[in-house]
Coordinates of C-alpha atoms in Angstrom, one line a residue:
X1 CA 0.1 0.1 0.0
X2 CA 3.0 2.3 0.4
X3 CA 6.7 2.6 1.2
X4 CA 8.0 1.7 4.7
X5 CA 10.9 4.0 5.8
X6 CA 12.8 3.9 9.0
X7 CA 13.1 7.4 10.7
X8 CA 14.9 8.8 13.7
X9 CA 14.3 12.2 15.1
X10 CA 15.1 14.2 18.2
X11 CA 12.0 15.8 20.0
X12 CA 13.4 17.9 22.8
X13 CA 15.9 15.7 24.6
X14 CA 14.1 12.4 23.4
X15 CA 15.3 10.3 20.4
X16 CA 12.2 8.9 18.6
X17 CA 12.7 5.9 16.3
X18 CA 9.8 4.9 14.1
X19 CA 8.7 3.1 11.1
X20 CA 6.9 5.4 8.8
X21 CA 4.4 4.0 6.2
X22 CA 4.2 6.6 3.3
X23 CA 0.9 6.0 1.5
X24 CA 0.4 8.5 -1.4
X25 CA -3.3 8.9 -1.0
X26 CA -3.0 9.6 2.7
X27 CA -0.5 12.4 1.8
X28 CA -3.2 14.1 -0.2
X29 CA -5.5 14.0 3.0
X30 CA -2.6 15.3 5.1
X31 CA -1.8 18.1 3.0
X32 CA -5.5 19.2 2.8
X33 CA -6.0 18.9 6.7
X34 CA -2.9 20.9 7.3
X35 CA -4.0 23.7 5.0
X36 CA -7.5 23.7 6.5
X37 CA -6.3 23.8 10.1
X38 CA -2.8 25.3 10.2
X39 CA -0.8 28.2 8.7
X40 CA 0.4 26.3 5.8
X41 CA 3.5 27.5 3.9
X42 CA 5.0 29.6 6.8
X43 CA 7.7 27.1 7.6
X44 CA 10.1 24.7 5.9
X45 CA 10.7 21.6 7.8
X46 CA 13.5 18.9 7.5
X47 CA 13.0 15.5 5.9
X48 CA 13.0 13.8 9.3
X49 CA 10.4 16.2 10.6
X50 CA 8.3 15.4 7.5
X51 CA 8.5 11.7 8.3
X52 CA 7.6 12.3 11.7
X53 CA 4.6 14.4 10.8
X54 CA 3.5 11.6 8.4
X55 CA 3.8 9.1 11.1
X56 CA 1.6 11.2 13.6
X57 CA -0.9 11.8 10.7
X58 CA -1.0 8.0 10.1
X59 CA -1.9 7.3 13.6
X60 CA -4.7 10.0 13.3
X61 CA -6.0 8.4 10.2
X62 CA -6.2 5.0 12.0
X63 CA -8.0 6.4 15.0
X64 CA -10.5 8.7 13.4
X65 CA -14.1 7.7 13.0
X66 CA -15.3 6.9 9.3
X67 CA -18.8 8.0 8.7
X68 CA -20.2 4.9 6.7
X69 CA -22.6 2.2 7.5
X70 CA -21.2 -1.2 8.0
X71 CA -23.5 -2.6 5.2
X72 CA -21.4 -0.1 3.0
X73 CA -18.1 -1.5 3.9
X74 CA -17.2 -3.1 0.6
X75 CA -18.1 0.0 -1.3
X76 CA -15.8 2.0 1.0
X77 CA -13.0 -0.4 0.4
X78 CA -13.6 -0.5 -3.4
X79 CA -13.3 3.4 -3.4
X80 CA -10.1 3.2 -1.4
X81 CA -8.8 0.5 -3.7
X82 CA -9.4 2.6 -6.7
X83 CA -7.5 5.6 -5.7
X84 CA -4.6 3.3 -4.3
X85 CA -4.4 1.5 -7.7
X86 CA -4.1 4.7 -9.7
X87 CA -0.8 5.5 -7.6
X88 CA 0.6 1.9 -7.7
X89 CA -0.2 0.6 -11.1
X90 CA 2.0 3.3 -12.9
X91 CA -0.2 3.1 -16.1
X92 CA -0.3 6.8 -16.7
X93 CA 1.8 6.5 -20.0
X94 CA -0.9 4.2 -21.3
X95 CA -3.8 6.2 -20.1
X96 CA -2.3 9.4 -21.6
X97 CA -1.5 7.7 -24.9
X98 CA -5.0 6.1 -25.4
X99 CA -6.8 9.3 -24.5
X100 CA -4.5 11.6 -26.7
X101 CA -4.9 9.1 -29.6
X102 CA -8.8 9.1 -29.2
X103 CA -8.9 12.9 -29.0
X104 CA -6.4 13.6 -31.8
X105 CA -7.0 10.7 -34.3
X106 CA -10.2 9.1 -33.6
X107 CA -12.1 12.3 -33.5
X108 CA -11.0 13.1 -36.9
X109 CA -11.9 9.8 -38.4
X110 CA -14.7 9.6 -41.0
X111 CA -17.2 7.2 -39.6
X112 CA -20.9 6.9 -39.4
X113 CA -20.7 7.2 -35.7
X114 CA -18.7 10.5 -35.8
X115 CA -21.4 13.1 -36.5
X116 CA -20.2 15.8 -34.1
X117 CA -17.8 17.7 -36.2
X118 CA -15.7 18.9 -33.2
X119 CA -12.3 20.3 -34.1
X120 CA -10.4 19.2 -30.9
X121 CA -7.1 20.7 -31.9
X122 CA -8.5 24.1 -32.8
X123 CA -10.7 24.3 -29.6
X124 CA -7.6 23.3 -27.5
X125 CA -5.5 26.0 -29.0
X126 CA -8.2 28.7 -28.7
X127 CA -8.5 27.9 -25.0
X128 CA -4.9 27.4 -23.8
X129 CA -2.9 29.2 -26.6
X130 CA -1.0 26.0 -27.0
X131 CA -1.2 22.9 -29.2
X132 CA -2.0 19.7 -27.4
X133 CA 1.5 18.6 -27.7
X134 CA 2.9 21.7 -26.4
X135 CA 0.7 21.7 -23.4
X136 CA 1.3 18.2 -22.4
X137 CA 5.1 18.6 -22.9
X138 CA 5.1 21.6 -20.6
X139 CA 3.1 19.7 -17.9
X140 CA 5.5 16.8 -18.1
X141 CA 8.5 19.2 -18.0
X142 CA 7.0 20.9 -14.9
X143 CA 6.7 17.5 -13.2
X144 CA 10.4 16.8 -13.8
X145 CA 11.3 20.3 -12.5
X146 CA 9.3 19.5 -9.3
X147 CA 11.2 16.4 -8.9
X148 CA 14.6 18.0 -9.3
X149 CA 13.7 20.9 -7.0
X150 CA 12.1 18.6 -4.4
X151 CA 8.7 20.0 -4.7
X152 CA 9.3 23.8 -4.8
X153 CA 9.7 26.1 -7.7
X154 CA 10.3 29.9 -7.4
X155 CA 9.2 32.4 -9.9
X156 CA 12.7 33.7 -10.2
X157 CA 14.3 30.3 -10.5
X158 CA 12.5 28.5 -13.2
X159 CA 14.6 26.3 -15.3
X160 CA 14.1 26.7 -19.1
X161 CA 15.5 25.1 -22.2
X162 CA 17.8 27.2 -24.4
X163 CA 16.8 27.4 -28.1
X164 CA 13.3 26.1 -27.3
X165 CA 10.2 28.2 -28.3
X166 CA 8.1 25.8 -26.1
X167 CA 9.9 25.6 -22.8
X168 CA 10.3 29.3 -22.2
X169 CA 9.9 31.1 -18.8
X170 CA 6.6 32.7 -20.1
X171 CA 5.2 29.4 -21.2
X172 CA 6.1 27.5 -18.1
X173 CA 4.6 30.3 -15.9
X174 CA 1.4 30.4 -18.0
X175 CA 0.9 26.6 -17.5
X176 CA 2.0 26.7 -13.9
X177 CA -0.6 29.5 -13.3
X178 CA -3.4 27.5 -15.1
X179 CA -2.9 24.6 -12.8
X180 CA -2.2 26.3 -9.5
X181 CA -4.4 27.3 -6.5
X182 CA -3.9 29.5 -3.5
X183 CA -4.3 28.3 0.1
X184 CA -7.3 30.6 0.4
X185 CA -8.9 29.1 -2.8
X186 CA -8.3 25.6 -1.3
X187 CA -10.1 26.5 1.9
X188 CA -13.1 27.7 -0.1
X189 CA -13.3 25.0 -2.5
X190 CA -16.4 22.7 -2.4
X191 CA -14.2 19.9 -3.9
X192 CA -12.4 19.6 -0.6
X193 CA -9.2 17.4 -1.0
X194 CA -10.2 16.5 -4.5
X195 CA -9.3 20.0 -5.7
X196 CA -5.6 18.6 -6.0
X197 CA -6.7 16.4 -8.9
X198 CA -7.5 19.5 -11.0
X199 CA -5.1 22.0 -9.4
X200 CA -2.2 20.0 -7.8
X201 CA 0.1 23.0 -7.5
X202 CA -0.1 25.5 -4.6
X203 CA 0.8 29.1 -5.2
X204 CA 2.3 30.9 -2.2
X205 CA 3.7 34.3 -3.0
X206 CA 6.6 33.9 -5.4
X207 CA 6.7 30.0 -5.1
X208 CA 4.9 27.1 -6.4
X209 CA 4.6 23.9 -4.3
X210 CA 3.8 20.3 -5.4
X211 CA 4.3 18.1 -2.5
X212 CA 2.9 15.0 -4.5
X213 CA 4.5 14.2 -7.7
X214 CA 1.8 11.7 -8.6
X215 CA -0.7 14.4 -8.6
X216 CA 1.2 16.2 -11.4
X217 CA 1.3 12.8 -13.4
X218 CA -2.3 12.5 -12.8
X219 CA -2.8 16.1 -14.3
X220 CA -0.5 15.1 -17.2
X221 CA -2.6 11.8 -17.8
X222 CA -5.7 13.7 -18.7
X223 CA -4.2 17.0 -19.7
X224 CA -6.0 17.2 -23.0
X225 CA -9.4 15.7 -22.1
X226 CA -10.2 18.1 -19.2
X227 CA -9.3 21.2 -21.2
X228 CA -11.9 20.3 -23.9
X229 CA -14.5 19.0 -21.4
X230 CA -14.3 22.2 -19.2
X231 CA -14.6 24.4 -22.2
X232 CA -17.9 22.6 -23.2
X233 CA -18.9 22.7 -19.6
X234 CA -18.5 26.3 -19.4
X235 CA -21.0 26.5 -22.4
X236 CA -23.4 24.3 -20.5
X237 CA -23.1 21.8 -23.4
X238 CA -23.3 18.0 -23.4
X239 CA -21.9 17.8 -26.9
X240 CA -18.4 16.7 -26.0
X241 CA -19.5 14.2 -23.6
X242 CA -21.7 12.7 -26.3
X243 CA -19.0 12.9 -28.9
X244 CA -16.5 11.1 -26.6
X245 CA -18.9 8.3 -26.2
X246 CA -18.9 7.9 -29.9
X247 CA -15.1 8.3 -30.3
X248 CA -14.8 5.5 -27.7
X249 CA -17.1 3.2 -29.6
X250 CA -15.0 3.9 -32.9
X251 CA -11.8 3.1 -30.8
X252 CA -13.1 -0.2 -29.6
X253 CA -14.1 -1.1 -33.2
X254 CA -10.3 -0.5 -34.1
X255 CA -9.2 -2.9 -31.4
X256 CA -11.7 -5.5 -32.6
X257 CA -10.5 -5.1 -36.3
X258 CA -7.0 -5.3 -35.4
X259 CA -7.2 -8.4 -33.2
X260 CA -10.1 -10.5 -34.7
X261 CA -11.4 -11.4 -38.2
X262 CA -14.3 -9.3 -39.5
X263 CA -16.7 -12.5 -39.3
X264 CA -15.9 -12.7 -35.4
X265 CA -17.6 -9.5 -34.4
X266 CA -20.4 -7.1 -35.4
X267 CA -22.0 -3.9 -34.2
X268 CA -25.6 -4.3 -32.9
X269 CA -27.8 -2.1 -34.7
X270 CA -30.2 0.0 -32.5
X271 CA -34.0 -0.8 -32.8
X272 CA -37.1 1.0 -31.7
X273 CA -38.1 -1.9 -29.4
X274 CA -35.6 -1.0 -26.6
X275 CA -31.9 -0.4 -26.1
X276 CA -29.3 -2.7 -27.3
X277 CA -25.8 -3.4 -26.3
X278 CA -22.9 -2.4 -28.7
X279 CA -21.2 -5.5 -29.8
X280 CA -21.3 -9.3 -30.4
X281 CA -18.1 -11.1 -30.4
X282 CA -17.7 -14.9 -31.3
X283 CA -14.4 -16.4 -30.4
X284 CA -14.3 -20.3 -30.4
X285 CA -17.1 -21.6 -28.3
X286 CA -17.6 -18.3 -26.6
X287 CA -20.1 -15.6 -27.3
X288 CA -19.6 -12.1 -25.9
X289 CA -22.1 -9.2 -25.7
X290 CA -20.3 -6.0 -25.1
X291 CA -21.9 -2.7 -23.7
X292 CA -19.4 0.2 -23.6
X293 CA -19.6 3.0 -21.0
X294 CA -17.4 6.1 -21.2
X295 CA -19.0 8.0 -18.2
X296 CA -16.6 9.0 -15.6
X297 CA -17.3 8.8 -11.8
X298 CA -17.6 12.1 -9.9
X299 CA -14.4 13.2 -8.2
X300 CA -16.1 12.8 -4.8
X301 CA -16.3 9.0 -5.4
X302 CA -12.7 8.7 -6.3
X303 CA -11.0 9.0 -3.0
X304 CA -9.9 6.8 -0.1
X305 CA -13.1 8.1 1.8
X306 CA -15.5 7.9 -1.0
X307 CA -19.0 9.6 -1.3
X308 CA -21.0 6.4 -0.8
X309 CA -24.3 8.0 -1.9
X310 CA -22.7 9.3 -5.1
X311 CA -21.0 6.0 -5.8
X312 CA -24.5 4.1 -5.4
X313 CA -26.1 6.6 -7.8
X314 CA -23.4 6.1 -10.3
X315 CA -23.5 2.3 -10.1
X316 CA -27.3 2.2 -10.3
X317 CA -27.4 4.5 -13.2
X318 CA -24.5 3.6 -15.3
X319 CA -24.0 -0.2 -14.6
X320 CA -27.7 -0.8 -14.1
X321 CA -28.5 0.6 -17.6
X322 CA -25.7 -1.6 -19.0
X323 CA -27.1 -4.7 -17.4
X324 CA -30.5 -4.1 -18.8
X325 CA -29.2 -3.5 -22.2
X326 CA -27.0 -6.6 -22.1
X327 CA -30.0 -8.7 -20.8
X328 CA -32.4 -7.4 -23.4
X329 CA -29.9 -8.0 -26.1
X330 CA -29.3 -11.6 -25.0
X331 CA -33.1 -12.2 -25.0
X332 CA -33.9 -10.4 -28.3
X333 CA -31.1 -12.2 -30.1
X334 CA -31.7 -15.5 -28.4
X335 CA -28.2 -16.0 -27.4
X336 CA -27.6 -18.9 -25.0
X337 CA -25.3 -18.2 -21.9
X338 CA -23.2 -15.4 -23.4
X339 CA -20.5 -13.6 -21.5
X340 CA -21.9 -10.2 -20.9
X341 CA -19.3 -7.5 -20.5
X342 CA -19.7 -3.9 -19.2
X343 CA -16.8 -2.2 -20.9
X344 CA -15.6 0.8 -18.9
X345 CA -13.4 3.5 -20.2
X346 CA -12.5 4.4 -16.5
X347 CA -10.1 2.2 -14.7
X348 CA -11.1 2.4 -11.2
X349 CA -13.4 -0.2 -9.9
X350 CA -12.7 -3.7 -8.9
X351 CA -14.6 -6.4 -10.9
X352 CA -16.2 -7.5 -7.5
X353 CA -17.9 -4.1 -7.2
X354 CA -20.5 -5.3 -9.8
X355 CA -21.8 -7.5 -7.0
X356 CA -23.1 -4.3 -5.2
X357 CA -25.3 -3.4 -8.1
X358 CA -27.4 -6.6 -7.6
X359 CA -27.7 -5.7 -3.9
X360 CA -28.9 -2.2 -4.7
X361 CA -31.4 -3.3 -7.4
X362 CA -33.1 -6.5 -6.6
X363 CA -34.9 -6.4 -10.1
X364 CA -31.6 -7.3 -11.7
X365 CA -30.5 -10.9 -11.5
X366 CA -26.9 -12.0 -11.6
X367 CA -26.3 -15.2 -13.6
X368 CA -22.5 -15.0 -13.0
X369 CA -21.9 -14.1 -16.7
X370 CA -21.7 -10.6 -16.2
X371 CA -18.1 -9.1 -16.3
X372 CA -16.9 -5.6 -15.4
X373 CA -14.0 -5.1 -17.7
X374 CA -11.6 -2.0 -18.2
X375 CA -10.5 -0.8 -21.6
X376 CA -7.0 -1.8 -20.7
X377 CA -8.0 -5.4 -19.8
X378 CA -10.0 -5.5 -23.0
X379 CA -7.1 -4.4 -25.1
X380 CA -4.7 -6.9 -23.4
X381 CA -7.2 -9.7 -23.6
X382 CA -7.9 -9.4 -27.3
X383 CA -4.2 -8.9 -28.3
X384 CA -3.5 -12.2 -26.4
X385 CA -6.1 -14.0 -28.6
X386 CA -4.4 -12.5 -31.7
X387 CA -0.9 -13.6 -30.6
X388 CA -1.6 -16.6 -28.4
X389 CA -5.1 -18.2 -28.8
X390 CA -4.6 -21.0 -26.4
X391 CA -3.4 -18.6 -23.7
X392 CA -6.4 -16.5 -24.3
X393 CA -8.8 -19.5 -23.8
X394 CA -6.9 -20.4 -20.6
X395 CA -7.4 -17.0 -19.1
X396 CA -11.2 -17.0 -20.2
X397 CA -11.7 -20.3 -18.4
X398 CA -9.9 -19.1 -15.2
X399 CA -12.1 -15.9 -15.2
X400 CA -15.2 -17.9 -15.7
X401 CA -14.4 -20.1 -12.8
X402 CA -13.6 -17.0 -10.6
X403 CA -17.1 -15.6 -11.4
X404 CA -19.0 -18.8 -10.7
X405 CA -17.2 -19.6 -7.4
X406 CA -17.0 -15.8 -6.4
X407 CA -13.4 -16.4 -5.8
X408 CA -11.9 -14.6 -2.9
X409 CA -8.5 -14.4 -4.7
X410 CA -9.8 -11.6 -6.9
X411 CA -11.9 -11.5 -10.2
X412 CA -10.4 -8.8 -12.3
X413 CA -9.2 -9.9 -15.7
X414 CA -5.9 -8.1 -15.0
X415 CA -5.2 -10.8 -12.1
X416 CA -5.5 -13.6 -14.7
X417 CA -3.4 -11.8 -17.3
X418 CA -0.6 -11.2 -14.8
X419 CA -0.9 -14.8 -13.6
X420 CA -0.2 -15.8 -17.2
X421 CA 2.8 -13.5 -17.6
X422 CA 0.9 -10.9 -19.7
X423 CA 2.2 -7.6 -18.0
X424 CA 2.7 -5.2 -20.9
X425 CA -0.2 -3.8 -22.9
X426 CA 1.0 -5.3 -26.3
X427 CA -2.0 -3.8 -28.1
X428 CA -0.8 -0.1 -27.5
X429 CA 2.6 -1.1 -28.5
X430 CA 1.7 -2.9 -31.8
X431 CA -0.8 -0.4 -32.7
X432 CA 1.9 2.3 -32.0
X433 CA -0.6 4.2 -29.8
X434 CA 2.1 4.2 -26.9
X435 CA 4.1 6.5 -29.1
X436 CA 1.8 9.3 -28.1
X437 CA 3.5 9.4 -24.8
X438 CA 7.1 8.8 -26.1
X439 CA 6.6 11.7 -28.6
X440 CA 5.9 14.0 -25.7
X441 CA 8.8 12.5 -23.5
X442 CA 11.2 13.0 -26.2
X443 CA 10.3 16.6 -26.8
X444 CA 10.9 17.2 -23.2
X445 CA 14.3 15.2 -22.8
X446 CA 15.9 16.1 -26.1

C-alpha cells in the first residue's frame, strides 16, 4: 500500500525511532488537513520532521471515525482501492497515450458514428494558446522540475531550455498558473481535498509547491481531455461528452478489427423496441455481448473516503443501464449463456464491485456471466487472442471459474493476465498508440 521508511528524530531531549508508512493517497489528505487547520506555507521543515509528521498523521487516520454504514464497507473499500491503484499501477503512460490518440486521431476519423464535427485541436489552441503537444510537454517538463527541486519552484528560478520556443519562462509560468491554486482558494473549494486532482500545485507568494509528484502525473495523464471538457461545460453543453462516447465506440471497433477477423464481431444495430448493447463477439465456443460505458465517476467518489451516496447513484444509473441493455440484447437475439461485458473507459473499480449493483437493485438478476472489464484489460485480452489463442482461452476459463465460485482471490481480468505473465499492454505497443507518450517524452528530454 505504500513505502516503509525507518526514521529517527530528536524531539526535545528524546530520540524517537519509528517506522513510517508512506501512502500516497494519505498524503493528499494530510496536505489538505494541514491547509485547512494550520498556517500552511509559513515554515520549511526537514525530511526527518516530515517523516515524523506523516507518522503522526497515520496514527490520526487509523483512529478517526469513518462516517459509513457497516453495510457499505465493501463500497468504502472499493473506493479506497481505486485511488490506491491509480498510484501503484503506474499506467499513466498508457492512459495518456490512449486518451490523446482518441482525441487527436479517432475524433477526426470519418465514420458513421462520428457526427459531431468537433475540431479538438482548434478548440484546445483557442482555449490554452498551446497545441495539445505543447501543453502536455510543458506539464511533463514541470513534473520533472518539481522532482529535481524537491517540490518547490520559485518564480525567479524557473529552469528553461535554451533554443526552445516551447519551454520558455513565459510558457512555463503560464501553464503553472493555469494549474495552480492559492491556500485561500483551497479552503473555499467545495471539492475539498479532490481539488488537488484539478489543481495539484499550490501558489504561495513567489513560489509554487507540489508536494505529491503523482498528482502532477495525474494531471498530465488527462491534460488534453479536461481542457476540452471544461470548455464545453462552461458553455453548458453536453456535446463533447456525447461525442467522446462515440469516439470510444470507434476506438473499440479499431481494437476488434486489429485483433479479430471481420466475421468474429459485429455491431448491434439500434431498434425501436428498446436499447441494445454495442457488440457481439464470437471467439471459439464463446459468445460475448459488450456494452461500452465512457461515463466517468464524480471526483467525490474517487478517493480513499468515497462519497458512498454518489457511488451508489453512479452504479445504479451507469451499470444498471448496461445490465439491462445486455440482458435485453441476449433475449432479443436468443443467445444462450453469453459472457456479458460492461466495458468501462474508466479504470477504477474492482470487478467484484459489480456485485454491489445486484444488492442495490433487486430487479436485476446475476447469472454470474456479467463481467466488469476496463478498456486496458480488453485491449490486453484481445491482443492475447491474436498472438496466443491457447493462452486466451486459458485466461477466459480461469475468469469464468472465478465468477461462478465468487473467488476470494480476486476476479479482475488483470489478475489472470498477470498470472499468465501478460504484463505489458501489447496492443498499445503494436498499434503504436503508446508513441503518443514517447513523442511527448522525447520533446521534453531532447
